[in-house]
Short mmCIF file of C-alpha atoms in Angstrom, two decimals:
data_model
loop_
_atom_site.label_atom_id
_atom_site.label_comp_id
_atom_site.label_asym_id
_atom_site.label_seq_id
_atom_site.Cartn_x
_atom_site.Cartn_y
_atom_site.Cartn_z
CA UNK Q 6 13.11 -81.76 -140.78
CA UNK Q 7 14.93 -84.35 -142.89
CA UNK Q 8 16.85 -87.01 -140.81
CA UNK Q 9 19.56 -89.52 -141.49
CA UNK Q 10 16.62 -92.18 -141.38
CA UNK Q 11 14.88 -90.58 -144.28
CA UNK Q 12 18.10 -90.87 -146.45
CA UNK Q 13 18.50 -94.53 -145.28
CA UNK Q 14 15.02 -95.44 -146.32
CA UNK Q 15 15.38 -93.68 -149.72
CA UNK Q 16 18.76 -95.41 -150.35
CA UNK Q 17 17.49 -98.81 -148.97
CA UNK Q 18 20.37 -99.07 -146.49
CA UNK Q 19 20.73 -98.84 -142.79
CA UNK Q 20 21.47 -95.57 -140.87
CA UNK Q 21 24.82 -96.92 -139.83
CA UNK Q 22 25.62 -97.39 -143.55
CA UNK Q 23 24.72 -93.82 -144.34
CA UNK Q 24 26.79 -92.67 -141.45
CA UNK Q 25 29.83 -94.63 -142.57
CA UNK Q 26 29.52 -93.40 -146.13
CA UNK Q 27 29.11 -89.70 -145.16
CA UNK Q 28 31.99 -89.92 -142.77
CA UNK Q 29 34.34 -91.16 -145.53
CA UNK Q 30 36.51 -93.02 -142.86
CA UNK Q 31 34.99 -96.57 -143.60
CA UNK Q 32 34.86 -98.21 -147.02
CA UNK Q 33 31.33 -98.50 -148.54
CA UNK Q 34 30.80 -100.03 -152.02
CA UNK Q 35 30.77 -97.46 -154.63
CA UNK Q 36 27.19 -98.30 -156.00
CA UNK Q 37 25.90 -98.09 -152.28
CA UNK Q 38 27.54 -94.86 -151.77
CA UNK Q 39 26.27 -93.46 -155.02
CA UNK Q 40 22.59 -94.40 -154.00
CA UNK Q 41 23.19 -92.64 -150.56
CA UNK Q 42 24.56 -89.37 -152.12
CA UNK Q 43 21.64 -89.42 -154.57
CA UNK Q 44 19.27 -89.72 -151.55
CA UNK Q 45 21.07 -86.95 -149.69
CA UNK Q 46 20.61 -84.76 -152.80
CA UNK Q 47 16.90 -85.56 -153.31
CA UNK Q 48 16.03 -85.10 -149.49
CA UNK Q 49 18.25 -82.06 -148.88
CA UNK Q 50 19.64 -83.81 -145.81
CA UNK Q 51 22.41 -81.97 -143.96
CA UNK Q 52 24.46 -83.94 -141.43
CA UNK Q 53 24.34 -82.62 -137.82
CA UNK Q 54 27.89 -81.33 -137.64
CA UNK Q 55 27.63 -80.87 -133.91
CA UNK Q 56 26.61 -84.51 -133.23
CA UNK Q 57 29.29 -85.71 -135.43
CA UNK Q 58 31.79 -83.72 -133.84
CA UNK Q 59 30.65 -84.72 -130.36
CA UNK Q 60 30.98 -88.48 -131.25
CA UNK Q 61 34.53 -87.67 -132.46
CA UNK Q 62 35.07 -85.64 -129.17
CA UNK Q 63 36.08 -82.56 -131.13
CA UNK Q 64 34.35 -79.37 -132.67
CA UNK Q 65 37.42 -77.57 -134.09
CA UNK Q 66 36.12 -74.48 -132.34
CA UNK Q 67 37.28 -72.02 -130.01
CA UNK Q 68 34.83 -70.00 -127.80
CA UNK Q 69 35.04 -66.44 -126.64
CA UNK Q 70 32.96 -64.99 -123.85
CA UNK Q 71 32.45 -61.22 -123.81
CA UNK Q 72 29.66 -59.21 -122.31
CA UNK Q 73 27.23 -57.38 -124.72
CA UNK Q 74 27.94 -54.05 -122.93
CA UNK Q 75 31.49 -54.14 -124.38
CA UNK Q 76 30.45 -54.74 -128.06
CA UNK Q 77 29.64 -51.07 -128.70
CA UNK Q 78 32.92 -49.46 -129.69
CA UNK Q 79 35.78 -49.88 -132.14
CA UNK Q 80 38.16 -51.27 -129.60
CA UNK Q 81 36.14 -54.35 -128.83
CA UNK Q 82 34.94 -54.85 -132.47
CA UNK Q 83 38.68 -54.92 -133.28
CA UNK Q 84 39.35 -57.47 -130.57
CA UNK Q 85 36.55 -59.76 -131.89
CA UNK Q 86 37.92 -59.31 -135.48
CA UNK Q 87 41.32 -60.32 -134.33
CA UNK Q 88 39.88 -63.39 -132.58
CA UNK Q 89 37.97 -64.44 -135.58
CA UNK Q 90 40.93 -63.98 -137.92
CA UNK Q 91 43.37 -66.06 -135.77
CA UNK Q 92 40.77 -68.82 -135.37
CA UNK Q 93 40.39 -69.04 -139.01
CA UNK Q 94 44.21 -69.10 -139.34
CA UNK Q 95 44.23 -72.13 -137.00
CA UNK Q 96 41.41 -73.80 -138.87
CA UNK Q 97 38.90 -73.21 -136.02
CA UNK Q 98 35.60 -71.76 -135.91
CA UNK Q 99 35.01 -68.82 -133.43
CA UNK Q 100 31.95 -69.31 -131.18
CA UNK Q 101 30.89 -66.07 -129.49
CA UNK Q 102 28.85 -66.27 -126.18
CA UNK Q 103 27.41 -63.30 -124.44
CA UNK Q 104 28.38 -62.69 -120.88
CA UNK Q 105 25.41 -60.28 -120.57
CA UNK Q 106 24.89 -58.48 -117.20
CA UNK Q 107 26.36 -60.45 -114.21
CA UNK Q 108 28.83 -62.92 -113.01
CA UNK Q 109 26.32 -65.67 -113.20
CA UNK Q 110 25.59 -64.76 -116.80
CA UNK Q 111 29.33 -65.00 -117.64
CA UNK Q 112 29.31 -68.48 -115.85
CA UNK Q 113 26.31 -69.43 -118.01
CA UNK Q 114 28.12 -68.37 -121.14
CA UNK Q 115 31.18 -70.38 -120.29
CA UNK Q 116 28.94 -73.37 -119.39
CA UNK Q 117 27.38 -73.06 -122.89
CA UNK Q 118 30.64 -73.19 -124.65
CA UNK Q 119 31.63 -76.18 -122.51
CA UNK Q 120 28.38 -77.93 -123.54
CA UNK Q 121 29.14 -77.27 -127.23
CA UNK Q 122 32.44 -78.95 -126.69
CA UNK Q 123 34.61 -75.98 -127.71
CA UNK Q 124 38.08 -77.40 -127.55
CA UNK Q 125 39.23 -74.10 -125.84
CA UNK Q 126 37.64 -71.02 -124.37
CA UNK Q 127 38.89 -67.37 -124.08
CA UNK Q 128 37.12 -65.10 -121.55
CA UNK Q 129 37.21 -61.28 -121.61
CA UNK Q 130 35.50 -60.88 -118.17
CA UNK Q 131 33.64 -57.91 -116.71
CA UNK Q 132 31.89 -59.33 -113.68
CA UNK Q 133 33.67 -62.53 -112.56
CA UNK Q 134 36.38 -62.08 -109.95
CA UNK Q 135 39.91 -63.24 -110.11
CA UNK Q 136 39.19 -65.97 -107.46
CA UNK Q 137 36.09 -67.13 -109.38
CA UNK Q 138 38.01 -67.20 -112.69
CA UNK Q 139 40.74 -69.32 -111.01
CA UNK Q 140 38.08 -71.58 -109.73
CA UNK Q 141 36.54 -72.10 -113.15
CA UNK Q 142 39.95 -72.90 -114.63
CA UNK Q 143 40.67 -75.41 -111.84
CA UNK Q 144 37.31 -77.29 -112.22
CA UNK Q 145 37.46 -77.74 -116.08
CA UNK Q 146 39.86 -79.86 -118.18
CA UNK Q 147 38.99 -77.65 -121.27
CA UNK Q 148 41.94 -75.15 -121.71
CA UNK Q 149 40.50 -71.73 -120.61
CA UNK Q 150 42.42 -68.50 -120.79
CA UNK Q 151 41.46 -65.07 -119.18
CA UNK Q 152 42.15 -61.89 -121.20
CA UNK Q 153 42.91 -58.56 -119.52
CA UNK Q 154 42.93 -59.98 -115.96
CA UNK Q 155 45.90 -61.13 -114.02
CA UNK Q 156 45.09 -64.38 -112.24
CA UNK Q 157 46.64 -65.44 -108.85
CA UNK Q 158 46.75 -69.34 -109.11
CA UNK Q 159 46.67 -69.91 -112.81
CA UNK Q 160 49.44 -67.42 -113.90
CA UNK Q 161 49.98 -69.22 -117.09
CA UNK Q 162 46.26 -69.10 -118.11
CA UNK Q 163 46.03 -65.24 -118.38
CA UNK Q 164 46.96 -62.50 -120.67
CA UNK Q 165 47.11 -59.03 -119.30
CA UNK Q 166 48.53 -55.61 -119.39
CA UNK Q 167 49.39 -53.19 -116.40
CA UNK Q 168 46.70 -50.44 -116.70
CA UNK Q 169 47.66 -48.85 -113.49
CA UNK Q 170 51.31 -48.48 -114.63
CA UNK Q 171 50.36 -47.25 -118.06
CA UNK Q 172 48.12 -44.60 -116.47
CA UNK Q 173 50.90 -43.49 -114.25
CA UNK Q 174 53.12 -43.13 -117.18
CA UNK Q 175 50.53 -40.98 -119.11
CA UNK Q 176 50.04 -38.82 -116.00
CA UNK Q 177 53.89 -38.30 -115.86
CA UNK Q 178 53.75 -37.24 -119.47
CA UNK Q 179 50.97 -34.64 -118.86
CA UNK Q 180 52.59 -33.39 -115.66
CA UNK Q 181 55.79 -32.89 -117.61
CA UNK Q 182 53.93 -30.66 -119.89
CA UNK Q 183 53.12 -28.41 -116.93
CA UNK Q 184 49.55 -29.46 -116.28
CA UNK Q 185 48.70 -29.81 -112.54
CA UNK Q 186 44.85 -29.30 -112.78
CA UNK Q 187 44.24 -32.61 -114.58
CA UNK Q 188 40.62 -33.97 -114.62
CA UNK Q 189 39.88 -37.66 -115.02
CA UNK Q 190 36.78 -39.22 -116.55
CA UNK Q 191 36.27 -42.72 -115.26
CA UNK Q 192 35.07 -45.93 -116.93
CA UNK Q 193 32.04 -47.84 -116.07
CA UNK Q 194 31.36 -48.59 -112.31
CA UNK Q 195 32.82 -51.91 -111.26
CA UNK Q 196 35.18 -52.14 -114.20
CA UNK Q 197 38.53 -53.58 -113.19
CA UNK Q 198 40.26 -51.82 -116.15
CA UNK Q 199 38.71 -48.66 -115.26
CA UNK Q 200 39.63 -48.76 -111.55
CA UNK Q 201 43.25 -49.53 -112.47
CA UNK Q 202 43.45 -46.46 -114.60
CA UNK Q 203 41.85 -44.37 -111.98
CA UNK Q 204 44.34 -45.76 -109.40
CA UNK Q 205 47.20 -44.81 -111.63
CA UNK Q 206 45.91 -41.20 -112.09
CA UNK Q 207 45.59 -40.84 -108.28
CA UNK Q 208 49.02 -42.46 -107.69
CA UNK Q 209 50.69 -39.90 -110.06
CA UNK Q 210 49.13 -36.87 -108.41
CA UNK Q 211 50.13 -38.12 -104.95
CA UNK Q 212 53.72 -38.70 -106.21
CA UNK Q 213 53.82 -35.25 -107.61
CA UNK Q 214 52.66 -33.76 -104.19
CA UNK Q 215 49.31 -32.67 -105.72
CA UNK Q 216 46.21 -33.04 -103.61
CA UNK Q 217 43.22 -34.98 -105.03
CA UNK Q 218 40.35 -32.78 -105.91
CA UNK Q 219 36.99 -34.88 -106.17
CA UNK Q 220 35.56 -32.24 -108.37
CA UNK Q 221 38.05 -33.09 -111.17
CA UNK Q 222 36.80 -36.64 -111.31
CA UNK Q 223 33.70 -37.49 -113.35
CA UNK Q 224 31.89 -40.69 -113.81
CA UNK Q 225 31.69 -42.10 -117.34
CA UNK Q 226 30.55 -45.43 -118.94
CA UNK Q 227 33.26 -46.02 -121.81
CA UNK Q 228 31.01 -44.63 -124.51
CA UNK Q 229 31.44 -41.52 -126.57
CA UNK Q 230 28.05 -40.24 -125.40
CA UNK Q 231 29.22 -40.66 -121.64
CA UNK Q 232 32.27 -38.70 -122.45
CA UNK Q 233 30.27 -35.75 -124.02
CA UNK Q 234 28.07 -35.81 -120.80
CA UNK Q 235 31.15 -35.88 -118.55
CA UNK Q 236 32.61 -32.86 -120.52
CA UNK Q 237 29.55 -30.87 -119.97
CA UNK Q 238 29.35 -31.84 -116.31
CA UNK Q 239 32.99 -30.75 -115.87
CA UNK Q 240 32.36 -27.40 -117.43
CA UNK Q 241 29.13 -26.92 -115.33
CA UNK Q 242 31.17 -27.45 -112.14
CA UNK Q 243 33.06 -24.43 -112.82
CA UNK Q 244 36.29 -25.59 -111.59
CA UNK Q 245 39.76 -24.73 -113.04
CA UNK Q 246 41.47 -27.61 -115.15
CA UNK Q 247 43.84 -27.39 -118.07
CA UNK Q 248 43.88 -31.06 -119.03
CA UNK Q 249 41.48 -34.03 -119.08
CA UNK Q 250 42.57 -37.80 -119.12
CA UNK Q 251 39.75 -40.01 -120.16
CA UNK Q 252 39.69 -43.63 -119.30
CA UNK Q 253 39.40 -44.56 -123.01
CA UNK Q 254 39.54 -42.85 -126.29
CA UNK Q 255 35.76 -43.06 -127.10
CA UNK Q 256 35.00 -40.90 -124.09
CA UNK Q 257 37.79 -38.53 -124.98
CA UNK Q 258 36.21 -38.02 -128.37
CA UNK Q 259 32.94 -37.13 -126.58
CA UNK Q 260 34.89 -34.76 -124.35
CA UNK Q 261 36.27 -32.80 -127.29
CA UNK Q 262 32.80 -32.27 -128.71
CA UNK Q 263 31.60 -30.82 -125.39
CA UNK Q 264 34.60 -28.56 -125.09
CA UNK Q 265 34.18 -27.41 -128.85
CA UNK Q 266 30.51 -26.56 -128.33
CA UNK Q 267 31.56 -24.50 -125.32
CA UNK Q 268 34.14 -22.62 -127.39
CA UNK Q 269 37.09 -24.26 -125.76
CA UNK Q 270 39.53 -25.62 -128.45
CA UNK Q 271 41.76 -28.72 -127.95
CA UNK Q 272 44.56 -28.34 -127.23
CA UNK Q 273 44.71 -24.52 -127.18
CA UNK Q 274 42.34 -24.18 -124.25
CA UNK Q 275 42.28 -27.71 -122.85
CA UNK Q 276 44.60 -30.63 -123.43
CA UNK Q 277 43.05 -34.10 -123.79
CA UNK Q 278 44.25 -37.64 -123.66
CA UNK Q 279 42.92 -41.16 -123.55
CA UNK Q 280 43.61 -44.94 -123.50
CA UNK Q 281 43.41 -47.75 -125.95
CA UNK Q 282 44.72 -46.15 -129.22
CA UNK Q 283 41.42 -46.67 -131.00
CA UNK Q 284 41.70 -46.03 -134.82
CA UNK Q 285 39.39 -42.96 -134.62
CA UNK Q 286 41.91 -41.23 -132.31
CA UNK Q 287 44.47 -41.25 -134.85
CA UNK Q 288 42.36 -39.65 -137.52
CA UNK Q 289 40.55 -37.25 -135.30
CA UNK Q 290 41.42 -33.54 -135.31
CA UNK Q 291 43.50 -32.90 -133.34
CA UNK Q 292 44.78 -36.40 -133.38
CA UNK Q 293 44.59 -37.94 -129.77
CA UNK Q 294 47.39 -38.56 -127.49
CA UNK Q 295 46.76 -41.93 -125.92
CA UNK Q 296 48.13 -45.19 -124.54
CA UNK Q 297 48.42 -48.01 -127.03
CA UNK Q 298 46.96 -51.30 -125.54
CA UNK Q 299 48.41 -54.24 -127.45
CA UNK Q 300 44.98 -56.06 -127.71
CA UNK Q 301 45.99 -57.86 -130.99
CA UNK Q 302 48.98 -59.30 -129.42
CA UNK Q 303 47.04 -60.25 -126.24
CA UNK Q 304 44.48 -62.18 -128.44
CA UNK Q 305 47.34 -63.79 -130.28
CA UNK Q 306 48.84 -65.09 -127.06
CA UNK Q 307 45.56 -66.05 -125.72
CA UNK Q 308 45.02 -68.21 -128.84
CA UNK Q 309 48.53 -69.65 -128.28
CA UNK Q 310 47.61 -70.68 -124.77
CA UNK Q 311 44.38 -72.31 -125.37
CA UNK Q 312 45.63 -74.30 -128.44
CA UNK Q 313 48.93 -75.24 -126.79
CA UNK Q 314 48.17 -75.35 -122.99
CA UNK Q 315 51.18 -77.67 -122.40
CA UNK Q 316 53.46 -74.81 -123.09
CA UNK Q 317 53.80 -72.79 -119.93
CA UNK Q 318 54.51 -69.13 -120.11
CA UNK Q 319 53.36 -65.89 -118.52
CA UNK Q 320 51.96 -63.34 -121.14
CA UNK Q 321 52.27 -59.80 -119.74
CA UNK Q 322 52.15 -56.73 -121.97
CA UNK Q 323 52.86 -53.11 -121.46
CA UNK Q 324 51.02 -50.25 -122.82
CA UNK Q 325 52.89 -47.60 -124.72
CA UNK Q 326 52.39 -43.80 -124.86
CA UNK Q 327 51.33 -42.55 -128.30
CA UNK Q 328 52.18 -38.71 -128.53
CA UNK Q 329 49.95 -36.76 -130.88
CA UNK Q 330 48.45 -33.32 -131.11
CA UNK Q 331 45.78 -33.22 -128.54
CA UNK Q 332 48.24 -32.34 -125.69
CA UNK Q 333 50.12 -29.11 -125.52
CA UNK Q 334 52.65 -27.72 -123.11
CA UNK Q 335 50.80 -25.40 -120.57
CA UNK Q 336 53.20 -22.55 -121.47
CA UNK Q 337 52.25 -22.77 -125.04
CA UNK Q 338 48.48 -22.59 -124.23
CA UNK Q 339 48.53 -19.61 -121.90
#
């Protein structure tokens, strides 16, 4: 590996002179600089950007922690794309760190980004609790913002949406269409977002005076495959239902496939709805009724927080219902 010492020897100068010449911040005689640049070209030397940035105490980079279990799907790929686009707009490099499979893994990923001297860090947590996230922010001077989780102590360091309320609003719409036997496909176990959406489903049924039926709740895992399996399980239980609300659009698409194979068309036989407003839902047939989650706006606000931490504001967003073709009035389907 070529080092700065190799360049210095070839150019017949000191390492310090090479460093000054390449930084461009200190005057170096033109003939000396020319020898150094020639030596760089001949040796193929590449300056250690990280080391140089560490000496300047800046890396012009923004970190993002997200567990690899969330990579698989259009919703999260869109989120990463938005983060990368905004980082570029702000002349920053996005550094992605994998939160892997536990709270400790997410801590390690945050630690890695801190060691790399990222000037700010965004976290889309799956395992770390609210109290643990508050503690991490309190312990570090580097600006850190949490996406999709409402914090207790650091209210101005989080960007979130009320998934429980959005779920209640979706359920109110489905109930207004005459559906009372509404099944629910849950997200992955331990997911705060999934638990909030499930709570909204249950709250809405309780408010409508409808008893909960455990047979109408099926465990999913966010993926299209898990939605397909949940659809087959629902049908195998042989319980009556006229509508299914999936905790995300990916699972709703899998459900539609299971129903189609069973000869039950959407929405003629079974109405179907989801969450997230994934692109695929708009172009699927029938197009999917869903809740739009403003993830682009959430990432934009997160970037504003980490790059301008002195500006104190609470960034709370609301999901919005998107009415499409996959839900029909019960009177029209029977």
